[in-house]
């Protein structure tokens, strides 16, 4: 089982590549630098594909999106100071969005000179940077091995911890001789077979808790499920739909839970929260029993705990979560179902059933929030509501939409009615701008689906070099830039023009930018031009950038702010 003979005479770097291969790692998103060069020098002869992003931020988002989409880690690799700065963006998103990721980095140490603070040294000695302290703040776990044996065991543990319980990012800091020396023939302690060492087991709720939850759902007159990102993480889509249909329960989702159920389903109500659907928020407030699955119920989801939204004294709350700390964290729970979302939902589906005359009619009326009259506006510049509906017309069950941060994601949240599961992903963990474009490239690389990235001009500009990465690696996402030549969400917080510095941008020609990267593009100033451009982008063999000029006077917060949110004083950004 140890596989010691297989590593005899190999450098640690060579053995590390063998570990990645044995664990079925498909992609390393890596930027060469420092001791990571040792790893990237050995990867070309392996079965692992290396994608070189334009910087560590893009690579970190690509790795995070891969983990979110596939439920297993990709690897982010790069030199320590940059993984601990630029590369923190994707790690933070992975930590808060529960996406598995393994980071392989290094401390830029210089052997015996490390205590003298040489250039870029980040081991933590006096005079240098402390990469371990940085990673401690954003990863689930990190390791700093000092020998070849520790290196191999640490990488195995990094993969294990990345998917154990609530998934997230883990990191290994490769150090000096611990990556370049040969692996000993008889390592102490032994290095076990990687597949065996990394194995995890799914947890499931107790029979007693399932029975209590079943009783509550069967006796409910107005049962509602709140489906969160945990349903995505557990790939529990069939089980969610089965429970909804078994108990006649309306399904609302958190923002990160969007597309855990097709939003066209007759029990789907939409997305809850501060900038969510008014219909979905009202449904949750009317429920007599709430089944919360894989959702921590953060303040954005709960309308900052508006007193009339969720009422533990009046509603029965069943909270299903992989982490017992999350169940009953925000609101006291009557029943906790601790375990993998798929296991918890399957147990409920098997245990009982009920029906009512409320759910389907109520869900149908809630879905009216997906539409407003401006969704049909023909004016130019394009109303953002209409822009989303033109995107929706191109989205089918085999299309993935990646949404950036800012106004654009809230327009999408409200007016893009997803037709299938796993069709929508947004930066809703830490919510960093610039997420959408590299996430779209990652999705296009690792699936055979059409991919549409949607971002504002501010967010797109942050990572628009991702378009060049798509060109280089032969994938063709469509990049929609909802362009209002400003940092729209912040600009709209102003009481008067000019109140906040730094919100206006000069007019960038994104079509020329795309062409400079070797991609195609076009500008759209009317809804019909946008519709034509989206069709052209879908059919293109090259990445396609659409510079969509939207009406900057459409105030997102004014139109989409939840009525419950108003109870607690409005905007909390």
XYZ file of C-alpha atoms in Angstrom:
573
model
C 0.000 0.000 0.000
C 2.858 2.413 0.683
C 4.054 2.512 -2.903
C 7.572 3.251 -1.604
C 9.263 1.308 -4.401
C 7.456 3.447 -6.958
C 9.212 6.575 -5.673
C 12.714 5.083 -5.279
C 15.223 7.388 -6.942
C 12.655 10.048 -7.814
C 12.912 13.633 -6.771
C 10.119 14.850 -4.555
C 8.828 16.947 -7.448
C 8.595 13.889 -9.709
C 6.832 11.913 -6.982
C 4.466 14.830 -6.407
C 3.434 14.725 -10.058
C 2.761 10.990 -9.652
C 0.515 11.808 -6.690
C -1.450 14.305 -8.796
C -1.866 11.744 -11.559
C -3.001 9.001 -9.179
C -5.628 11.338 -7.712
C -7.056 12.112 -11.133
C -6.136 15.800 -11.121
C -7.145 17.224 -14.493
C -5.823 20.783 -14.311
C -3.054 22.752 -12.698
C -3.669 26.470 -13.130
C -0.094 27.567 -12.708
C 2.133 30.584 -13.209
C 5.869 29.748 -13.143
C 7.990 31.193 -10.346
C 10.196 30.184 -7.430
C 10.281 26.542 -6.391
C 7.046 25.907 -8.264
C 9.202 25.864 -11.391
C 10.431 22.452 -10.184
C 6.856 21.169 -10.317
C 6.016 22.786 -13.650
C 9.222 21.311 -15.091
C 7.941 17.782 -14.406
C 4.288 18.252 -15.393
C 4.624 18.276 -19.227
C 5.360 14.529 -19.241
C 2.284 13.783 -17.117
C -1.431 13.336 -17.779
C -2.186 16.593 -15.974
C -3.009 19.604 -18.145
C -1.318 22.870 -17.213
C -3.162 26.114 -17.905
C -1.040 29.218 -17.614
C -3.267 32.165 -16.751
C -2.144 35.750 -17.245
C -1.720 36.238 -13.498
C -2.319 34.459 -10.198
C -5.692 36.089 -9.597
C -7.085 34.676 -12.822
C -5.569 31.286 -12.015
C -7.082 31.291 -8.542
C -10.561 32.008 -9.913
C -10.163 29.343 -12.596
C -9.219 26.779 -9.954
C -12.090 27.880 -7.689
C -14.639 27.636 -10.498
C -13.375 24.185 -11.457
C -13.854 22.972 -7.889
C -17.304 24.525 -7.624
C -18.395 23.053 -10.933
C -16.978 19.550 -10.563
C -16.901 18.993 -6.799
C -13.216 17.997 -6.798
C -10.072 20.105 -6.553
C -8.018 21.601 -9.300
C -4.580 22.858 -8.352
C -3.500 26.481 -8.180
C 0.291 26.782 -8.397
C 2.559 29.785 -8.271
C 5.269 31.670 -6.432
C 4.479 32.393 -2.793
C 4.354 36.212 -2.651
C 1.896 36.313 -5.554
C -0.220 33.369 -4.428
C -0.428 35.194 -1.103
C -1.580 38.439 -2.742
C -3.148 38.253 -6.208
C -3.997 34.568 -5.744
C -5.873 35.182 -2.504
C -8.944 36.372 -4.463
C -9.935 32.884 -5.619
C -8.952 31.329 -2.307
C -11.254 33.664 -0.393
C -14.103 32.896 -2.771
C -13.409 29.176 -2.395
C -13.387 29.432 1.396
C -16.715 31.268 1.601
C -18.371 29.486 -1.336
C -17.228 26.012 -0.173
C -15.282 25.183 -3.325
C -12.540 22.527 -3.114
C -9.107 23.721 -4.215
C -5.518 22.695 -3.532
C -2.822 25.366 -3.637
C 0.778 24.327 -4.259
C 3.066 27.261 -3.627
C 6.437 28.047 -2.088
C 8.131 30.498 0.264
C 10.870 31.809 -2.056
C 13.417 30.799 0.563
C 17.115 30.986 -0.224
C 18.583 28.162 1.822
C 21.037 29.311 4.474
C 20.313 32.934 3.593
C 16.662 32.754 4.668
C 17.322 34.314 8.061
C 18.859 37.341 6.323
C 15.623 38.288 4.519
C 16.669 37.743 0.896
C 14.616 39.039 -2.015
C 10.958 37.803 -2.016
C 11.526 35.511 0.986
C 8.145 34.703 2.527
C 8.913 31.930 4.986
C 8.121 34.153 7.954
C 11.613 34.835 9.251
C 12.454 38.303 10.526
C 12.667 40.831 7.716
C 10.628 38.821 5.263
C 6.977 38.137 4.547
C 4.970 35.418 6.278
C 3.093 33.401 3.685
C 1.977 30.862 6.332
C 0.169 33.634 8.227
C -1.514 34.853 5.040
C -2.680 31.367 4.068
C -3.850 30.664 7.611
C -6.389 33.437 7.181
C -7.960 32.160 3.948
C -7.536 28.373 3.713
C -9.177 25.533 5.621
C -5.763 24.059 6.391
C -2.206 24.657 5.237
C 1.060 22.737 5.591
C 4.705 23.807 5.494
C 6.664 20.549 5.030
C 10.446 20.535 5.453
C 11.331 17.051 4.133
C 10.394 15.028 1.046
C 8.297 12.649 3.166
C 6.422 15.528 4.774
C 5.849 17.070 1.349
C 4.165 13.983 -0.110
C 2.078 13.352 2.991
C 1.089 17.026 3.187
C -0.115 17.084 -0.407
C -2.186 13.959 0.214
C -3.716 15.574 3.289
C -4.375 18.769 1.347
C -6.539 16.832 -1.108
C -8.297 14.997 1.710
C -9.122 18.141 3.671
C -10.231 20.044 0.562
C -13.303 17.818 0.263
C -13.771 16.662 3.874
C -16.966 18.013 5.387
C -17.582 21.508 4.064
C -15.267 21.800 1.051
C -12.757 24.588 0.698
C -9.209 25.585 -0.217
C -6.110 23.981 1.281
C -2.456 24.825 0.672
C 1.001 23.303 0.801
C 4.077 25.546 0.914
C 6.883 23.739 -0.916
C 10.195 24.560 0.716
C 13.774 24.231 -0.469
C 15.194 20.724 -0.439
C 11.809 19.327 0.517
C 10.821 19.613 -3.138
C 14.179 18.976 -4.858
C 15.683 16.097 -2.838
C 15.059 12.446 -3.686
C 12.320 10.643 -1.832
C 13.875 8.144 0.642
C 13.435 4.462 -0.126
C 11.909 3.734 3.288
C 10.249 6.971 4.382
C 9.399 7.412 8.046
C 6.539 7.710 8.651
C 5.370 5.692 5.652
C 3.845 7.409 2.618
C 0.679 5.483 1.918
C -1.075 4.989 -1.395
C -2.534 8.369 -2.362
C -6.015 7.156 -3.298
C -6.340 5.343 0.032
C -4.910 8.250 2.053
C -7.218 10.833 0.465
C -10.444 8.832 0.772
C -13.358 10.531 2.595
C -16.673 9.151 3.798
C -20.059 10.829 3.528
C -21.919 11.627 6.722
C -25.669 11.364 7.152
C -28.251 12.432 9.752
C -29.545 10.181 12.502
C -32.758 8.214 12.051
C -34.291 10.080 14.973
C -33.670 13.482 13.457
C -34.986 12.328 10.078
C -38.173 11.095 11.770
C -38.697 14.459 13.509
C -38.125 16.346 10.265
C -40.477 14.052 8.370
C -43.204 14.580 10.955
C -42.838 18.348 10.683
C -42.978 18.305 6.878
C -45.959 15.959 6.786
C -47.945 18.134 9.171
C -47.077 21.391 7.396
C -49.714 23.325 5.502
C -47.245 25.717 3.876
C -43.870 23.920 3.596
C -40.975 25.798 1.972
C -37.451 24.604 1.178
C -34.553 27.060 1.112
C -31.867 25.439 -1.053
C -28.324 26.750 -0.722
C -24.907 26.168 -2.200
C -24.652 22.894 -0.279
C -27.019 21.355 -2.826
C -24.562 22.288 -5.579
C -21.639 20.975 -3.531
C -23.330 17.637 -2.889
C -24.688 17.301 -6.430
C -28.033 16.719 -4.735
C -30.291 18.093 -7.459
C -32.412 14.983 -7.982
C -32.853 14.560 -4.238
C -33.930 18.196 -3.804
C -36.565 17.850 -6.487
C -37.729 14.536 -5.022
C -38.257 16.052 -1.562
C -40.068 19.070 -2.992
C -42.443 16.841 -4.920
C -42.856 14.307 -2.113
C -43.976 16.933 0.409
C -45.503 19.479 -1.988
C -42.988 22.089 -0.856
C -42.128 25.344 -2.572
C -38.401 25.734 -3.299
C -36.661 29.077 -2.887
C -32.894 29.359 -3.113
C -30.099 31.470 -1.712
C -28.004 33.459 -4.176
C -25.308 30.765 -4.252
C -28.071 28.181 -4.522
C -29.494 29.660 -7.723
C -29.971 26.897 -10.342
C -30.055 24.076 -7.761
C -33.560 23.586 -9.163
C -34.738 24.752 -12.591
C -36.402 28.091 -11.958
C -39.060 27.057 -14.460
C -40.120 24.134 -12.204
C -43.693 24.428 -10.968
C -42.503 24.405 -7.332
C -39.692 26.937 -7.837
C -40.173 30.393 -6.331
C -36.913 32.208 -7.076
C -34.090 33.629 -4.965
C -34.451 35.050 -1.469
C -32.489 37.875 0.104
C -31.837 41.581 0.213
C -31.763 41.938 -3.572
C -33.679 38.760 -4.321
C -37.180 38.153 -5.590
C -40.000 39.771 -3.695
C -42.114 36.718 -4.500
C -39.597 34.273 -3.029
C -39.089 36.406 0.075
C -42.832 36.581 0.674
C -43.173 32.803 0.261
C -40.545 32.163 2.939
C -42.274 34.549 5.325
C -45.616 32.756 4.789
C -44.242 29.257 5.458
C -45.249 27.376 8.567
C -42.330 24.935 8.101
C -38.946 25.765 6.611
C -36.454 23.149 5.456
C -33.104 24.915 5.012
C -30.613 22.781 3.066
C -26.941 23.668 2.701
C -27.418 27.353 3.422
C -25.797 29.185 6.322
C -28.497 31.893 6.215
C -26.117 34.836 6.060
C -27.456 38.378 6.444
C -27.877 38.948 2.695
C -30.022 35.787 2.504
C -32.130 36.715 5.535
C -32.776 40.369 4.668
C -30.466 41.215 7.557
C -32.774 39.284 9.871
C -35.816 41.463 9.292
C -38.180 40.504 12.082
C -41.132 39.678 9.816
C -39.107 37.538 7.376
C -38.184 34.404 9.340
C -39.792 33.940 12.741
C -38.461 30.996 14.780
C -41.198 31.390 17.394
C -43.891 30.897 14.752
C -42.242 28.701 12.121
C -40.826 25.192 12.432
C -37.236 25.278 11.174
C -35.408 22.172 9.959
C -31.777 22.942 9.176
C -29.756 20.447 7.111
C -26.035 21.171 6.873
C -22.740 19.315 6.526
C -21.378 21.270 9.510
C -23.181 21.025 12.839
C -21.968 24.550 13.665
C -24.080 25.974 10.834
C -27.347 24.258 11.769
C -29.153 26.652 14.077
C -26.351 29.217 13.822
C -28.463 32.211 12.716
C -31.944 31.061 13.725
C -32.690 28.413 16.377
C -33.551 25.151 14.622
C -36.228 22.722 15.775
C -34.464 19.854 13.994
C -30.889 19.576 12.746
C -30.000 17.159 9.962
C -26.222 16.907 10.071
C -24.627 15.364 7.036
C -24.127 15.542 3.303
C -27.071 17.293 1.616
C -27.627 14.370 -0.720
C -27.860 11.935 2.203
C -30.209 14.189 4.186
C -32.530 14.844 1.261
C -32.574 11.199 0.216
C -33.513 10.195 3.750
C -36.409 12.668 3.776
C -37.557 11.534 0.346
C -37.608 7.913 1.479
C -39.272 8.602 4.823
C -42.567 10.259 3.986
C -44.834 12.357 1.807
C -47.637 14.897 2.003
C -49.668 17.194 -0.181
C -51.411 20.535 0.050
C -53.404 22.929 -2.088
C -51.022 25.821 -1.525
C -47.583 25.123 -2.960
C -47.926 25.082 -6.734
C -50.258 28.019 -7.004
C -48.146 30.010 -4.568
C -44.912 29.197 -6.408
C -46.492 30.225 -9.681
C -47.415 33.643 -8.360
C -43.943 34.035 -6.818
C -42.301 33.448 -10.201
C -43.972 36.586 -11.505
C -41.028 38.420 -9.905
C -38.832 37.177 -12.769
C -40.497 39.733 -15.037
C -41.006 43.473 -15.193
C -42.307 45.631 -18.031
C -38.777 46.905 -18.674
C -37.831 43.378 -19.722
C -39.653 44.190 -22.982
C -38.289 47.698 -23.451
C -36.919 48.458 -26.932
C -35.122 51.640 -25.910
C -31.460 52.427 -26.502
C -29.193 52.331 -24.552
C -30.397 48.896 -23.557
C -32.329 48.490 -20.324
C -30.366 46.007 -18.171
C -33.617 44.114 -17.540
C -34.046 43.618 -21.299
C -30.374 42.700 -21.680
C -30.853 39.857 -19.181
C -33.912 38.582 -21.038
C -31.911 38.486 -24.269
C -29.268 36.432 -22.449
C -32.009 34.194 -21.047
C -33.239 33.488 -24.581
C -29.860 31.874 -25.365
C -29.555 29.886 -22.129
C -30.637 26.263 -22.234
C -29.893 23.291 -19.984
C -26.444 22.957 -21.590
C -25.374 26.562 -21.046
C -23.465 27.935 -18.058
C -23.720 31.596 -17.039
C -21.022 33.090 -14.818
C -21.956 36.337 -13.083
C -19.584 38.953 -11.738
C -20.022 41.181 -8.711
C -21.883 44.497 -8.783
C -25.181 45.546 -10.329
C -24.923 43.004 -13.127
C -25.303 39.996 -10.826
C -28.435 41.429 -9.211
C -30.067 42.090 -12.577
C -29.200 38.487 -13.506
C -30.382 37.125 -10.165
C -33.803 38.687 -10.633
C -34.513 38.368 -14.341
C -32.537 35.357 -15.586
C -34.897 32.425 -15.041
C -32.591 29.428 -15.251
C -34.013 26.491 -17.255
C -31.883 23.762 -15.709
C -29.630 22.791 -12.844
C -25.999 24.004 -12.693
C -26.670 26.706 -15.279
C -25.763 29.722 -13.112
C -22.747 30.492 -10.928
C -21.861 33.820 -9.375
C -19.196 35.336 -7.163
C -21.257 35.264 -4.000
C -18.736 33.937 -1.478
C -16.494 36.922 -0.923
C -18.010 38.511 -4.033
C -14.899 39.895 -5.714
C -15.114 41.798 -8.972
C -13.284 40.283 -11.916
C -14.501 36.744 -11.129
C -16.777 36.113 -14.086
C -14.334 36.100 -17.008
C -11.749 33.624 -15.638
C -14.579 31.512 -14.209
C -16.088 31.303 -17.688
C -12.770 30.221 -19.190
C -12.456 27.498 -16.548
C -15.979 26.247 -17.253
C -15.342 26.234 -21.003
C -12.061 24.344 -20.560
C -13.505 21.650 -18.336
C -16.933 21.056 -19.916
C -18.401 20.792 -23.393
C -21.072 23.389 -22.611
C -21.702 26.841 -24.026
C -20.543 29.449 -21.510
C -21.637 33.076 -21.142
C -19.730 35.420 -18.851
C -21.593 38.523 -17.687
C -19.799 41.423 -16.023
C -19.905 45.164 -15.764
C -17.217 47.168 -17.512
C -15.378 47.601 -14.194
C -15.235 43.896 -13.362
C -14.482 42.810 -16.922
C -11.533 45.190 -17.182
C -9.956 43.674 -14.064
C -9.498 40.254 -15.698
C -10.119 40.792 -19.404
C -6.778 39.111 -20.156
C -8.754 35.906 -19.530
C -9.989 36.385 -23.105
C -6.425 35.848 -24.306
C -6.142 32.692 -22.184
C -9.324 31.398 -23.856
C -7.785 32.114 -27.275
C -4.570 30.324 -26.360
C -6.317 27.207 -25.056
C -8.883 26.975 -27.827
C -12.163 27.607 -25.991
C -14.827 30.108 -26.966
C -16.925 31.601 -24.180
C -19.099 34.617 -24.879
C -18.169 37.606 -22.703
C -21.035 40.065 -22.216
C -19.941 43.437 -20.847
C -22.886 45.394 -19.449
C -21.209 48.723 -20.042
C -22.311 51.901 -18.266
C -18.787 53.436 -18.292
C -18.784 53.521 -14.505
C -18.568 51.579 -11.301
C -22.341 51.387 -11.433
C -23.327 50.035 -8.029
C -21.137 52.483 -6.130
C -22.077 55.379 -8.428
C -25.724 54.752 -7.645
C -25.024 55.080 -3.922
C -24.269 58.776 -4.434
C -26.763 61.336 -3.204
C -25.468 63.692 -5.893
C -23.098 63.278 -8.826
C -19.506 63.546 -7.708
C -20.145 62.573 -4.081
C -17.890 59.508 -4.347
C -14.524 59.679 -6.070
C -13.404 57.094 -8.583
C -16.729 55.872 -9.946
C -16.477 57.149 -13.536
C -14.451 55.374 -16.247
C -13.306 56.601 -19.627
C -14.929 54.824 -22.551
C -12.897 51.710 -23.402
C -13.339 50.055 -26.796
C -13.720 46.437 -25.706
C -14.137 45.265 -29.306
C -10.625 46.453 -30.132
C -9.375 44.864 -26.918
C -10.893 41.536 -27.960
C -9.403 41.751 -31.424
C -6.008 42.547 -29.928
C -6.172 39.283 -27.982
C -7.088 37.324 -31.102
C -10.785 37.081 -30.272
C -13.850 38.503 -31.970
C -16.291 41.082 -30.706
C -18.986 43.600 -31.443
C -20.783 46.526 -29.852
C -24.526 46.402 -29.146
C -26.554 49.527 -28.410
C -30.061 48.172 -29.022
C -31.836 45.001 -27.840
C -31.948 43.628 -31.381
C -28.214 44.192 -31.809
C -27.601 42.390 -28.508
C -29.764 39.451 -29.576
C -27.832 39.173 -32.846
C -24.511 39.470 -31.035
C -25.392 36.729 -28.551
C -26.309 34.363 -31.367
C -23.073 35.234 -33.158
C -21.106 34.609 -29.976
C -22.713 31.212 -29.452
C -21.832 30.140 -32.991
C -18.298 31.558 -32.954
C -15.257 29.305 -32.773
C -13.359 32.118 -31.056
C -14.005 33.861 -27.750
C -16.515 36.615 -28.417
C -16.782 39.895 -26.516
C -20.037 41.882 -26.603
C -19.771 45.516 -25.527
C -23.426 46.020 -24.541
C -24.263 49.639 -23.810
C -26.830 49.720 -21.015
C -28.930 52.501 -19.545
C -26.888 53.765 -16.600
C -29.915 55.512 -15.096
C -31.610 52.236 -14.170
C -31.058 52.228 -10.402
C -30.543 48.643 -9.233
C -30.969 49.118 -5.480
C -34.023 51.320 -5.851
C -35.816 48.735 -7.996
C -34.625 45.454 -6.503
C -34.311 46.165 -2.798
C -36.449 43.733 -0.815
C -39.380 45.151 1.116
C -38.094 43.163 4.128
C -34.697 44.770 3.671
C -36.335 48.164 4.040
C -37.412 47.127 7.562
C -33.803 47.176 8.730
C -32.866 50.481 7.165
C -32.003 49.545 3.599
C -28.622 49.268 1.957
C -25.985 47.588 4.145
C -23.172 47.527 1.571
